[in-house]
Structures are given as structure tokens and as C-alpha cells.
Amino acid sequence: MKLLFKPKFWPTVFTVPAVIFMLALCVWQVQRMYWKEGLIHERVERTTAAAIALPAPGADIDEVDFRRVTLSGHFDHAHEFYMAARSQNGNVGYWIVTPLIADDGKSAVLVNRGWVPDERKDPARRAEGQLAGDVTFDAIIRQPQKQSWFQPPNEPLNNRWFYLSPAEMALASGLPLREDFYLDAVKADLPGGFPIGGQTRINLPNDHLTYAVTWGSLALALLVIYVMFHLNPGALAATGASATPAAPKEDQPS
């Protein structure tokens, strides 16, 4: 009797590890989905919680990342920094990062005041939003950014920045800036409408369920192809023939 299913060596060597690999990716994407959902939930909780005081020097910024603060001081508009290649609703522009000098005049913190389009980079074209004197506002604590592999290095001499590094900005400006964090200004109505605050990224892309379904479907499809490839047509035909009862013979005329 011929075997109905007889796996071959090389197709099996290829298929089994491939199916295991794709199923592992499916499980990993499900885990990533739950991790991303937890991260988004944590950010929402922190940004909507009651405001806290600015962290003291040496504090663990991980513990207060995305927490809201209320602070006062005056902006040093003469030392604006321009974060290049920042988009808002598909429009390219800049983030305006400005030192906020504390009331005692001895310390300063960088504030990402928000986004402006290319044509509003020049402070003279958004003079109404260059707040003078003491200001009080809400902001979100953020950790310093690090250069990613696809980002060019910052250009301090051209005041052109691609990642927000308080340490580099302190060196370029000569100001006593806090280097362990910066602040994202909460969106608020400003004279002239610029810069547009509220640049903190809370919602993150979460397509991991789609990826998980894709990898699971590919694993199932490959498994079906593997099984169909190894089914023995001859054995199937023989099985079908043996299962069909023979037709009765007609009586021969005498």
C-alpha cells in the first residue's frame, strides 16, 4: 500500500524552520502590540496628570518623562535654536527651541515652543509671538534626543539642528542650560498664532496586529502548500477506487 503523505527531505528542511520562524514573528508582533498599547496608555496618564515641579538636578528623568509642569521665567529670544525638517499636517517647517531664563537668572531650560512653516522661521515674521517679559505656561518634560542612524549631525555654526541635544546647545550658546531634559510647550493661543505648541508625540503607530495576522497567514499558507505538495495522487486515486463498490454483473441470457 502506498503512503498517502510522504514528505521529501529538502522541502521539509526548508519549510519547517520557515514556518517556525514566521509563527515566532507572529507571536512577537502580538507582544509588541501589547507593549505599544501600554506605552501609549502611560504617556496619556502622565501628560494628563497634575503638574509637578521641575525635576531637581540629578533627578531620574525616566521617572518624570512626559509629566506636565507649570513654570515661569522669560524667554531669551536672541538665542533661538531651529530644529530642521519638522512637519505639521504634511507641511515642512521648523521647531522653535528657546531658552527660558529662570526668575533667579542663574539657570535656564530649553523650551520647544512649537512649529513654524519655512516662511515664518525669521522671528521678524512672527513678532507677535515673541513673548516679552515674565511668562507662566504649562509644558511637558522630555528627555534629550539622540542622533539616530539616518540623521545628519547637528550644525551649531549654522544654527541648524536635527536632534534636540541640550548639551550641544548649551555649548553653542554659552548659557547655563539644564542638559538632562528639555520641555515641550503645551499648545496655547499665542498672538499671531506661531509657534504652534503641543508637539509632544503621544499616540504612536500601532500596526502590530496587522503584522501578526500577516505572518500567521503566511505560515499557514506555506504549511498548506507543503502538505499539498507531498500528497500522493496515486494513493489518493487508489483509495478512491477501493472505496467505490463494484457494479453488480448483469445476468447472462441462458
CSV table of C-alpha atoms in Angstrom, one decimal:
chain,number,residue,atom,x,y,z
A,1,MET,CA,0.0,0.0,0.0
A,2,LYS,CA,1.4,3.4,-1.0
A,3,LEU,CA,1.6,6.1,1.6
A,4,LEU,CA,-0.9,9.0,1.2
A,5,PHE,CA,1.6,11.6,2.7
A,6,LYS,CA,5.3,11.1,2.2
A,7,PRO,CA,7.5,14.2,3.0
A,8,LYS,CA,10.6,14.8,1.0
A,9,PHE,CA,13.9,15.8,2.6
A,10,TRP,CA,14.7,19.2,1.1
A,11,PRO,CA,11.2,20.7,1.1
A,12,THR,CA,10.9,19.7,4.7
A,13,VAL,CA,14.3,21.2,5.7
A,14,PHE,CA,13.1,24.5,4.1
A,15,THR,CA,9.5,24.5,5.3
A,16,VAL,CA,9.7,23.5,9.0
A,17,PRO,CA,12.2,26.3,10.0
A,18,ALA,CA,10.4,28.8,7.8
A,19,VAL,CA,7.0,28.1,9.5
A,20,ILE,CA,8.5,28.2,12.9
A,21,PHE,CA,10.2,31.5,12.1
A,22,MET,CA,7.0,33.1,10.8
A,23,LEU,CA,5.0,31.9,13.8
A,24,ALA,CA,7.6,33.3,16.1
A,25,LEU,CA,7.3,36.7,14.3
A,26,CYS,CA,3.6,36.4,14.6
A,27,VAL,CA,3.9,36.0,18.4
A,28,TRP,CA,6.5,38.7,18.7
A,29,GLN,CA,4.2,41.2,16.9
A,30,VAL,CA,1.4,40.4,19.3
A,31,GLN,CA,3.8,41.1,22.2
A,32,ARG,CA,4.8,44.4,20.5
A,33,MET,CA,1.2,45.3,20.2
A,34,TYR,CA,0.6,45.0,23.9
A,35,TRP,CA,3.8,46.8,24.7
A,36,LYS,CA,2.9,49.7,22.4
A,37,GLU,CA,-0.6,49.9,23.9
A,38,GLY,CA,0.9,50.1,27.4
A,39,LEU,CA,3.3,52.8,26.3
A,40,ILE,CA,0.6,55.0,24.8
A,41,HIS,CA,-1.5,54.5,27.9
A,42,GLU,CA,1.4,55.5,30.1
A,43,ARG,CA,2.0,58.7,28.1
A,44,VAL,CA,-1.7,59.7,28.2
A,45,GLU,CA,-1.7,59.2,32.0
A,46,ARG,CA,1.4,61.2,32.6
A,47,THR,CA,0.5,64.1,30.3
A,48,THR,CA,-3.0,64.5,31.8
A,49,ALA,CA,-1.9,64.1,35.5
A,50,ALA,CA,-1.5,67.1,37.8
A,51,ALA,CA,1.5,69.3,37.1
A,52,ILE,CA,4.7,68.7,39.1
A,53,ALA,CA,7.7,70.9,40.0
A,54,LEU,CA,10.7,70.9,37.7
A,55,PRO,CA,13.0,67.9,38.5
A,56,ALA,CA,16.0,68.9,40.6
A,57,PRO,CA,19.5,68.4,39.2
A,58,GLY,CA,20.5,64.7,39.3
A,59,ALA,CA,16.8,63.5,39.4
A,60,ASP,CA,15.9,60.4,37.4
A,61,ILE,CA,14.3,61.9,34.3
A,62,ASP,CA,12.9,58.5,33.3
A,63,GLU,CA,10.5,58.8,36.2
A,64,VAL,CA,9.1,62.2,35.1
A,65,ASP,CA,9.4,61.8,31.3
A,66,PHE,CA,6.1,63.1,29.8
A,67,ARG,CA,5.0,64.7,33.1
A,68,ARG,CA,3.4,68.1,33.0
A,69,VAL,CA,5.0,71.1,34.7
A,70,THR,CA,3.9,74.7,35.3
A,71,LEU,CA,6.8,77.2,35.2
A,72,SER,CA,7.7,80.8,35.0
A,73,GLY,CA,10.6,82.9,33.5
A,74,HIS,CA,11.4,84.9,30.5
A,75,PHE,CA,12.4,83.8,27.0
A,76,ASP,CA,15.8,84.6,25.6
A,77,HIS,CA,14.7,85.1,22.0
A,78,ALA,CA,18.1,86.2,21.0
A,79,HIS,CA,19.3,82.6,21.4
A,80,GLU,CA,16.6,80.7,19.5
A,81,PHE,CA,17.5,77.3,18.1
A,82,TYR,CA,16.0,75.9,14.9
A,83,MET,CA,15.1,72.2,14.6
A,84,ALA,CA,15.1,71.5,10.9
A,85,ALA,CA,12.8,69.1,8.9
A,86,ARG,CA,9.8,69.1,11.2
A,87,SER,CA,6.4,68.6,9.7
A,88,GLN,CA,2.9,69.8,10.7
A,89,ASN,CA,-0.1,68.3,8.8
A,90,GLY,CA,2.2,67.5,5.9
A,91,ASN,CA,3.8,70.9,5.8
A,92,VAL,CA,7.6,71.2,6.4
A,93,GLY,CA,9.0,73.7,8.8
A,94,TYR,CA,10.9,74.2,12.0
A,95,TRP,CA,10.6,73.7,15.7
A,96,ILE,CA,11.5,76.9,17.6
A,97,VAL,CA,13.5,76.0,20.7
A,98,THR,CA,14.1,78.9,23.0
A,99,PRO,CA,15.9,79.1,26.4
A,100,LEU,CA,13.7,80.1,29.3
A,101,ILE,CA,15.7,82.0,31.9
A,102,ALA,CA,14.6,81.3,35.5
A,103,ASP,CA,13.4,84.1,37.7
A,104,ASP,CA,16.7,84.0,39.6
A,105,GLY,CA,18.6,84.5,36.4
A,106,LYS,CA,21.1,81.7,37.3
A,107,SER,CA,19.7,78.8,35.3
A,108,ALA,CA,17.8,78.1,32.1
A,109,VAL,CA,15.9,75.3,30.4
A,110,LEU,CA,15.2,74.7,26.7
A,111,VAL,CA,11.6,75.0,25.7
A,112,ASN,CA,10.3,73.7,22.4
A,113,ARG,CA,7.8,76.4,21.8
A,114,GLY,CA,6.4,74.7,18.7
A,115,TRP,CA,6.3,74.6,14.9
A,116,VAL,CA,6.5,77.3,12.3
A,117,PRO,CA,6.4,76.9,8.5
A,118,ASP,CA,9.6,77.8,6.5
A,119,GLU,CA,8.4,81.3,5.7
A,120,ARG,CA,7.9,82.0,9.4
A,121,LYS,CA,11.4,80.9,10.5
A,122,ASP,CA,12.5,84.6,10.7
A,123,PRO,CA,11.5,86.0,14.1
A,124,ALA,CA,10.5,89.2,12.4
A,125,ARG,CA,7.8,87.4,10.6
A,126,ARG,CA,6.2,86.2,13.8
A,127,ALA,CA,7.0,89.1,16.1
A,128,GLU,CA,3.6,88.9,17.8
A,129,GLY,CA,4.5,85.5,19.2
A,130,GLN,CA,7.9,86.6,20.6
A,131,LEU,CA,6.5,87.0,24.2
A,132,ALA,CA,8.4,89.6,26.2
A,133,GLY,CA,8.8,89.8,30.0
A,134,ASP,CA,7.8,87.1,32.5
A,135,VAL,CA,5.6,84.3,31.3
A,136,THR,CA,3.9,81.4,33.0
A,137,PHE,CA,2.9,78.4,31.0
A,138,ASP,CA,2.5,74.6,31.0
A,139,ALA,CA,5.0,72.2,29.4
A,140,ILE,CA,5.9,68.5,29.1
A,141,ILE,CA,9.2,67.2,30.4
A,142,ARG,CA,11.1,65.4,27.7
A,143,GLN,CA,14.4,63.5,27.7
A,144,PRO,CA,17.2,64.8,25.4
A,145,GLN,CA,17.2,63.4,21.9
A,146,LYS,CA,20.0,61.3,20.5
A,147,GLN,CA,21.2,61.1,16.9
A,148,SER,CA,19.6,58.3,15.0
A,149,TRP,CA,21.4,56.4,12.3
A,150,PHE,CA,19.6,58.2,9.5
A,151,GLN,CA,20.0,61.8,10.9
A,152,PRO,CA,22.9,64.1,9.9
A,153,PRO,CA,24.9,65.7,12.7
A,154,ASN,CA,23.8,69.0,14.2
A,155,GLU,CA,25.3,72.2,12.6
A,156,PRO,CA,25.8,74.6,15.6
A,157,LEU,CA,27.6,77.1,13.4
A,158,ASN,CA,24.6,77.4,11.1
A,159,ASN,CA,22.1,77.1,13.9
A,160,ARG,CA,20.6,74.1,12.2
A,161,TRP,CA,19.7,71.2,14.4
A,162,PHE,CA,18.4,67.7,13.6
A,163,TYR,CA,18.1,66.3,17.1
A,164,LEU,CA,17.5,68.2,20.3
A,165,SER,CA,20.7,68.0,22.4
A,166,PRO,CA,20.7,70.4,25.3
A,167,ALA,CA,24.3,69.7,26.0
A,168,GLU,CA,25.3,70.8,22.4
A,169,MET,CA,23.0,73.8,22.6
A,170,ALA,CA,24.5,74.9,25.9
A,171,LEU,CA,27.9,74.7,24.4
A,172,ALA,CA,26.9,76.7,21.4
A,173,SER,CA,25.1,79.4,23.3
A,174,GLY,CA,27.2,79.7,26.4
A,175,LEU,CA,24.1,79.7,28.5
A,176,PRO,CA,23.7,77.7,31.8
A,177,LEU,CA,21.1,75.3,30.3
A,178,ARG,CA,19.8,72.2,32.0
A,179,GLU,CA,21.3,69.4,30.0
A,180,ASP,CA,19.3,66.4,31.4
A,181,PHE,CA,15.9,67.3,29.9
A,182,TYR,CA,14.0,69.9,27.8
A,183,LEU,CA,10.4,70.9,27.7
A,184,ASP,CA,7.6,70.8,25.1
A,185,ALA,CA,5.3,73.8,25.5
A,186,VAL,CA,1.6,72.8,25.7
A,187,LYS,CA,-0.5,74.1,22.8
A,188,ALA,CA,-1.9,77.5,23.7
A,189,ASP,CA,-3.3,80.6,21.9
A,190,LEU,CA,-0.4,82.9,21.0
A,191,PRO,CA,-0.6,86.3,19.4
A,192,GLY,CA,-0.1,85.8,15.6
A,193,GLY,CA,-0.6,82.0,16.0
A,194,PHE,CA,3.1,81.0,15.9
A,195,PRO,CA,4.9,78.9,17.0
A,196,ILE,CA,2.2,76.2,17.3
A,197,GLY,CA,2.8,74.3,20.5
A,198,GLY,CA,1.7,70.9,21.6
A,199,GLN,CA,4.4,69.0,19.7
A,200,THR,CA,4.6,66.1,22.2
A,201,ARG,CA,4.0,62.8,20.5
A,202,ILE,CA,1.5,60.8,22.5
A,203,ASN,CA,-0.1,58.5,20.0
A,204,LEU,CA,2.3,56.1,18.3
A,205,PRO,CA,1.8,54.0,15.2
A,206,ASN,CA,0.4,50.6,16.3
A,207,ASP,CA,0.1,48.3,13.3
A,208,HIS,CA,1.4,45.2,15.0
A,209,LEU,CA,-1.9,43.3,14.9
A,210,THR,CA,-1.8,43.6,11.1
A,211,TYR,CA,1.7,42.4,11.0
A,212,ALA,CA,0.9,39.5,13.3
A,213,VAL,CA,-2.0,38.4,11.1
A,214,THR,CA,0.2,38.7,8.0
A,215,TRP,CA,2.9,36.5,9.5
A,216,GLY,CA,0.4,33.9,10.8
A,217,SER,CA,-1.3,33.8,7.4
A,218,LEU,CA,2.0,33.3,5.6
A,219,ALA,CA,2.9,30.4,7.9
A,220,LEU,CA,-0.5,28.8,7.3
A,221,ALA,CA,-0.2,29.2,3.5
A,222,LEU,CA,3.2,27.7,3.4
A,223,LEU,CA,2.1,24.8,5.5
A,224,VAL,CA,-0.9,24.1,3.2
A,225,ILE,CA,1.4,24.3,0.2
A,226,TYR,CA,3.8,21.9,1.8
A,227,VAL,CA,1.1,19.3,2.6
A,228,MET,CA,-0.5,19.6,-0.8
A,229,PHE,CA,2.9,19.1,-2.5
A,230,HIS,CA,3.5,15.9,-0.6
A,231,LEU,CA,0.1,14.3,-1.1
A,232,ASN,CA,0.4,11.2,-3.3
A,233,PRO,CA,-2.1,11.4,-6.2
A,234,GLY,CA,-1.7,7.7,-6.9
A,235,ALA,CA,-2.5,6.8,-3.4
A,236,LEU,CA,-5.5,9.1,-3.4
A,237,ALA,CA,-6.8,7.5,-6.6
A,238,ALA,CA,-6.3,4.0,-5.3
A,239,THR,CA,-8.1,5.0,-2.1
A,240,GLY,CA,-11.0,6.4,-4.1
A,241,ALA,CA,-11.1,3.3,-6.3
A,242,SER,CA,-11.1,0.9,-3.3
A,243,ALA,CA,-13.8,2.9,-1.6
A,244,THR,CA,-16.2,2.6,-4.7
A,245,PRO,CA,-18.3,-0.6,-4.6
A,246,ALA,CA,-18.2,-2.7,-7.8
A,247,ALA,CA,-21.2,-2.6,-10.0
A,248,PRO,CA,-23.2,-5.9,-10.0
A,249,LYS,CA,-22.8,-8.1,-13.0
A,250,GLU,CA,-25.9,-8.4,-15.3
A,251,ASP,CA,-27.3,-11.9,-15.7
A,252,GLN,CA,-26.2,-13.5,-18.9
A,253,PRO,CA,-29.1,-14.8,-21.1
A,254,SER,CA,-29.4,-18.6,-21.0
